Amino acid sequence: QVQLVESGGGLVQAGDSLRLSCAASGRTFTSYDMGWFRQAPGKERELVARISSWGGNTVYADSVKGRFTISRDNAKNTVDLQMNSLKPEDTAVYYCNAQNPLISTINYWGQGTQVTVSS
């Protein structure tokens, strides 16, 4: 069992930066690929960025490449999402996700944190 708690959301203006953080409980943090997803009103949840269990591989949505950076600290059981040059279309609830890389049905979600970007 993994519990995830996100923090760092808020209201910012277009062009600003924001850093989201996700704290994970449990002793098996390195067993999971970690990801950030987002869901805007009326839209499906989508992958924003993912990082492999030891941080060697990262994947980004095309819409955030060059602006967002995902990182993890396995000693602290945290995964962060640095968001720069924010746009109004980045407005969404952002969710932290832990995914077992071998068994796709084993995954956990945080409660979400709201990010609102005003124009």
Backbone as CSV, one residue per row, in Angstrom:
resi,resn,N_x,N_y,N_z,CA_x,CA_y,CA_z,C_x,C_y,C_z
1,GLN,0.844,-1.177,0.000,0.000,0.000,0.000,0.886,1.235,0.000
2,VAL,0.527,2.180,-0.840,1.252,3.447,-0.933,0.247,4.575,-0.792
3,GLN,0.548,5.516,0.050,-0.282,6.710,0.186,0.485,7.902,-0.358
4,LEU,-0.215,8.712,-1.145,0.407,9.842,-1.813,-0.293,11.125,-1.400
5,VAL,0.492,12.137,-1.072,-0.061,13.426,-0.678,0.616,14.518,-1.490
6,GLU,-0.184,15.226,-2.287,0.352,16.304,-3.118,0.290,17.634,-2.377
7,SER,1.166,18.531,-2.779,1.149,19.893,-2.256,1.745,20.823,-3.301
8,GLY,1.499,22.116,-3.125,2.139,23.105,-3.981,1.263,23.750,-5.026
9,GLY,0.009,23.330,-5.121,-0.866,23.953,-6.101,-1.233,25.373,-5.695
10,GLY,-1.888,26.073,-6.614,-2.307,27.426,-6.303,-2.735,28.186,-7.536
11,LEU,-2.930,29.484,-7.333,-3.339,30.389,-8.410,-2.145,31.242,-8.811
12,VAL,-1.799,31.184,-10.089,-0.678,31.973,-10.603,-1.093,32.630,-11.908
13,GLN,-0.238,33.527,-12.382,-0.491,34.181,-13.659,0.283,33.483,-14.771
14,ALA,-0.177,33.662,-15.972,0.508,33.096,-17.127,1.966,33.560,-17.139
15,GLY,2.858,32.604,-17.396,4.284,32.892,-17.403,4.984,32.614,-16.091
16,ASP,4.212,32.438,-15.037,4.796,32.158,-13.719,5.239,30.702,-13.627
17,SER,5.886,30.415,-12.515,6.340,29.053,-12.224,5.662,28.551,-10.959
18,LEU,5.593,27.233,-10.862,5.010,26.576,-9.689,5.684,25.219,-9.545
19,ARG,5.863,24.810,-8.315,6.471,23.506,-8.067,5.509,22.667,-7.243
20,LEU,5.143,21.522,-7.790,4.307,20.565,-7.072,5.189,19.502,-6.437
21,SER,4.756,19.043,-5.285,5.494,17.991,-4.603,4.528,16.894,-4.181
22,CYS,5.007,15.674,-4.214,4.206,14.527,-3.797,5.034,13.708,-2.818
23,ALA,4.484,13.506,-1.634,5.151,12.708,-0.610,4.494,11.335,-0.541
24,ALA,5.295,10.302,-0.585,4.794,8.934,-0.581,5.132,8.238,0.726
25,SER,4.180,7.465,1.213,4.429,6.677,2.418,4.932,5.304,2.005
26,GLY,5.394,4.539,2.955,5.807,3.177,2.671,7.290,3.044,2.397
27,ARG,7.767,1.822,2.452,9.196,1.556,2.306,9.569,1.083,0.909
28,THR,8.598,1.042,0.008,8.873,0.469,-1.310,8.786,1.518,-2.411
29,PHE,9.117,2.749,-2.094,8.995,3.842,-3.052,9.764,3.546,-4.331
30,THR,10.916,2.941,-4.202,11.739,2.676,-5.384,11.195,1.540,-6.245
31,SER,10.127,0.916,-5.804,9.500,-0.131,-6.606,8.553,0.431,-7.654
32,TYR,8.309,1.736,-7.589,7.278,2.331,-8.423,7.829,3.384,-9.373
33,ASP,7.313,3.347,-10.596,7.435,4.507,-11.465,6.461,5.549,-10.919
34,MET,6.865,6.802,-10.968,6.023,7.876,-10.454,5.612,8.804,-11.575
35,GLY,4.401,9.308,-11.470,3.923,10.185,-12.523,3.041,11.290,-11.988
36,TRP,2.905,12.315,-12.813,1.950,13.385,-12.566,0.935,13.362,-13.719
37,PHE,-0.318,13.367,-13.342,-1.417,13.455,-14.294,-2.195,14.731,-13.996
38,ARG,-3.030,15.134,-14.934,-3.899,16.279,-14.683,-5.251,16.063,-15.336
39,GLN,-6.228,16.719,-14.764,-7.576,16.625,-15.306,-8.224,18.000,-15.247
40,ALA,-8.538,18.513,-16.406,-9.229,19.792,-16.510,-10.735,19.539,-16.561
41,PRO,-11.545,20.522,-16.207,-13.003,20.343,-16.234,-13.491,19.890,-17.598
42,GLY,-14.276,18.832,-17.601,-14.848,18.333,-18.840,-13.905,17.534,-19.703
43,LYS,-12.701,17.285,-19.199,-11.714,16.535,-19.972,-11.283,15.292,-19.220
44,GLU,-10.692,14.366,-19.961,-10.185,13.145,-19.335,-8.851,13.411,-18.650
45,ARG,-8.560,12.579,-17.686,-7.266,12.677,-17.024,-6.170,12.298,-18.022
46,GLU,-5.092,13.063,-18.015,-4.013,12.822,-18.963,-2.661,12.811,-18.253
47,LEU,-1.752,12.053,-18.835,-0.390,11.999,-18.308,0.321,13.304,-18.620
48,VAL,0.975,13.850,-17.599,1.801,15.043,-17.768,3.271,14.649,-17.861
49,ALA,3.707,13.838,-16.901,5.108,13.407,-16.880,5.234,12.155,-16.032
50,ARG,6.219,11.355,-16.366,6.479,10.123,-15.618,7.975,9.947,-15.470
51,ILE,8.371,9.359,-14.346,9.783,9.089,-14.098,9.922,7.662,-13.597
52,SER,10.911,6.965,-14.090,11.091,5.569,-13.726,11.556,5.439,-12.279
53,SER,11.527,4.210,-11.785,11.728,3.961,-10.354,13.054,4.517,-9.824
54,TRP,14.107,4.470,-10.614,15.395,5.008,-10.170,15.765,6.301,-10.887
55,GLY,14.796,6.848,-11.596,14.990,8.181,-12.175,15.733,8.215,-13.483
56,GLY,16.017,7.051,-14.051,16.814,7.041,-15.268,16.051,7.440,-16.519
57,ASN,14.745,7.261,-16.498,13.947,7.557,-17.689,12.792,8.484,-17.335
58,THR,12.547,9.442,-18.204,11.418,10.352,-18.025,10.618,10.441,-19.319
59,VAL,9.345,10.695,-19.160,8.438,10.855,-20.296,7.593,12.088,-20.024
60,TYR,7.377,12.882,-21.063,6.574,14.094,-20.923,5.504,14.160,-22.006
61,ALA,4.383,14.742,-21.651,3.387,15.069,-22.676,3.965,16.141,-23.589
62,ASP,3.607,16.091,-24.860,4.129,17.068,-25.808,3.813,18.493,-25.371
63,SER,2.673,18.672,-24.747,2.220,20.014,-24.377,3.059,20.658,-23.276
64,VAL,3.851,19.863,-22.566,4.644,20.419,-21.460,6.146,20.273,-21.662
65,LYS,6.552,19.627,-22.744,7.989,19.443,-22.992,8.698,20.786,-23.051
66,GLY,9.827,20.856,-22.361,10.598,22.090,-22.335,10.140,23.075,-21.275
67,ARG,8.995,22.837,-20.667,8.482,23.742,-19.630,8.420,23.076,-18.263
68,PHE,8.101,21.780,-18.236,7.955,21.045,-16.978,9.113,20.078,-16.805
69,THR,9.488,19.857,-15.552,10.524,18.894,-15.232,10.089,18.055,-14.050
70,ILE,10.135,16.742,-14.226,9.813,15.831,-13.132,11.106,15.319,-12.519
71,SER,11.098,15.169,-11.207,12.278,14.652,-10.507,11.810,13.882,-9.284
72,ARG,12.659,13.031,-8.788,12.315,12.266,-7.589,13.528,12.176,-6.680
73,ASP,13.243,12.073,-5.395,14.273,11.887,-4.379,13.913,10.613,-3.636
74,ASN,14.579,9.529,-3.973,14.242,8.240,-3.364,14.611,8.171,-1.889
75,ALA,15.512,8.998,-1.439,15.859,9.025,-0.021,14.750,9.677,0.798
76,LYS,14.011,10.601,0.165,12.940,11.306,0.868,11.551,10.819,0.477
77,ASN,11.486,9.882,-0.451,10.186,9.380,-0.937,9.320,10.502,-1.504
78,THR,9.928,11.336,-2.313,9.174,12.437,-2.909,9.379,12.487,-4.419
79,VAL,8.387,13.032,-5.089,8.492,13.295,-6.519,7.933,14.695,-6.758
80,ASP,8.671,15.487,-7.498,8.311,16.882,-7.735,8.033,17.130,-9.210
81,LEU,7.257,18.151,-9.452,7.008,18.611,-10.812,7.254,20.118,-10.843
82,GLN,8.341,20.511,-11.483,8.642,21.927,-11.647,7.964,22.401,-12.916
83,MET,7.102,23.393,-12.783,6.334,23.892,-13.917,6.719,25.338,-14.184
84,ASN,7.287,25.577,-15.334,7.697,26.927,-15.731,6.858,27.398,-16.918
85,SER,6.863,28.694,-17.128,6.142,29.293,-18.268,4.714,28.769,-18.346
86,LEU,4.043,28.829,-17.229,2.689,28.279,-17.166,1.737,29.028,-18.086
87,LYS,0.788,28.270,-18.624,-0.218,28.799,-19.545,-1.613,28.549,-18.968
88,PRO,-2.590,29.329,-19.373,-3.951,29.084,-18.880,-4.433,27.662,-19.158
89,GLU,-3.982,27.078,-20.249,-4.404,25.709,-20.566,-3.775,24.664,-19.656
90,ASP,-2.855,25.065,-18.792,-2.306,24.153,-17.783,-3.218,24.051,-16.566
91,THR,-4.255,24.857,-16.526,-5.187,24.830,-15.405,-5.865,23.464,-15.318
92,ALA,-5.761,22.848,-14.143,-6.311,21.506,-13.941,-6.071,21.092,-12.500
93,VAL,-6.669,19.979,-12.138,-6.282,19.310,-10.901,-5.155,18.350,-11.256
94,TYR,-4.073,18.442,-10.510,-2.898,17.620,-10.766,-2.834,16.492,-9.734
95,TYR,-2.633,15.278,-10.243,-2.621,14.087,-9.403,-1.263,13.394,-9.468
96,CYS,-0.817,12.966,-8.330,0.386,12.146,-8.245,-0.019,10.679,-8.380
97,ASN,0.812,9.908,-9.061,0.512,8.499,-9.317,1.739,7.642,-9.093
98,ALA,1.531,6.510,-8.466,2.585,5.504,-8.302,2.161,4.256,-9.057
99,GLN,3.007,3.817,-9.955,2.665,2.698,-10.831,3.714,1.600,-10.723
100,ASN,3.246,0.379,-10.424,4.163,-0.762,-10.451,4.539,-1.018,-11.903
101,PRO,5.813,-0.982,-12.242,6.208,-1.108,-13.651,5.978,-2.483,-14.255
102,LEU,5.764,-3.480,-13.398,5.588,-4.844,-13.889,4.120,-5.278,-13.889
103,ILE,3.342,-4.693,-13.007,1.932,-5.067,-12.878,1.110,-3.792,-12.976
104,SER,0.537,-3.542,-14.135,-0.109,-2.254,-14.397,-1.329,-2.004,-13.525
105,THR,-1.912,-3.072,-13.027,-3.109,-2.889,-12.191,-2.763,-2.409,-10.788
106,ILE,-1.513,-2.447,-10.445,-1.085,-1.962,-9.132,-0.631,-0.519,-9.298
107,ASN,-1.517,0.388,-8.941,-1.161,1.803,-8.986,-1.991,2.552,-7.952
108,TYR,-1.461,3.666,-7.529,-2.067,4.456,-6.457,-2.129,5.918,-6.887
109,TRP,-3.118,6.605,-6.306,-3.343,8.007,-6.644,-3.387,8.877,-5.394
110,GLY,-2.919,10.103,-5.560,-3.108,11.087,-4.513,-4.476,11.735,-4.654
111,GLN,-4.767,12.665,-3.764,-6.087,13.306,-3.745,-6.187,14.449,-4.745
112,GLY,-5.065,14.904,-5.264,-5.065,15.970,-6.257,-4.821,17.340,-5.643
113,THR,-4.231,18.213,-6.451,-4.023,19.594,-6.040,-4.365,20.504,-7.216
114,GLN,-5.080,21.571,-6.934,-5.572,22.457,-7.984,-4.487,23.434,-8.417
115,VAL,-4.310,23.533,-9.720,-3.440,24.553,-10.314,-4.302,25.402,-11.238
116,THR,-4.312,26.694,-10.989,-5.084,27.615,-11.808,-4.150,28.696,-12.351
117,VAL,-4.151,28.829,-13.666,-3.293,29.816,-14.322,-4.187,30.856,-14.987
118,SER,-4.068,32.078,-14.539,-4.880,33.158,-15.100,-4.129,33.838,-16.243
119,SER,-4.897,34.333,-17.186,-4.277,34.983,-18.353,-4.051,36.471,-18.114
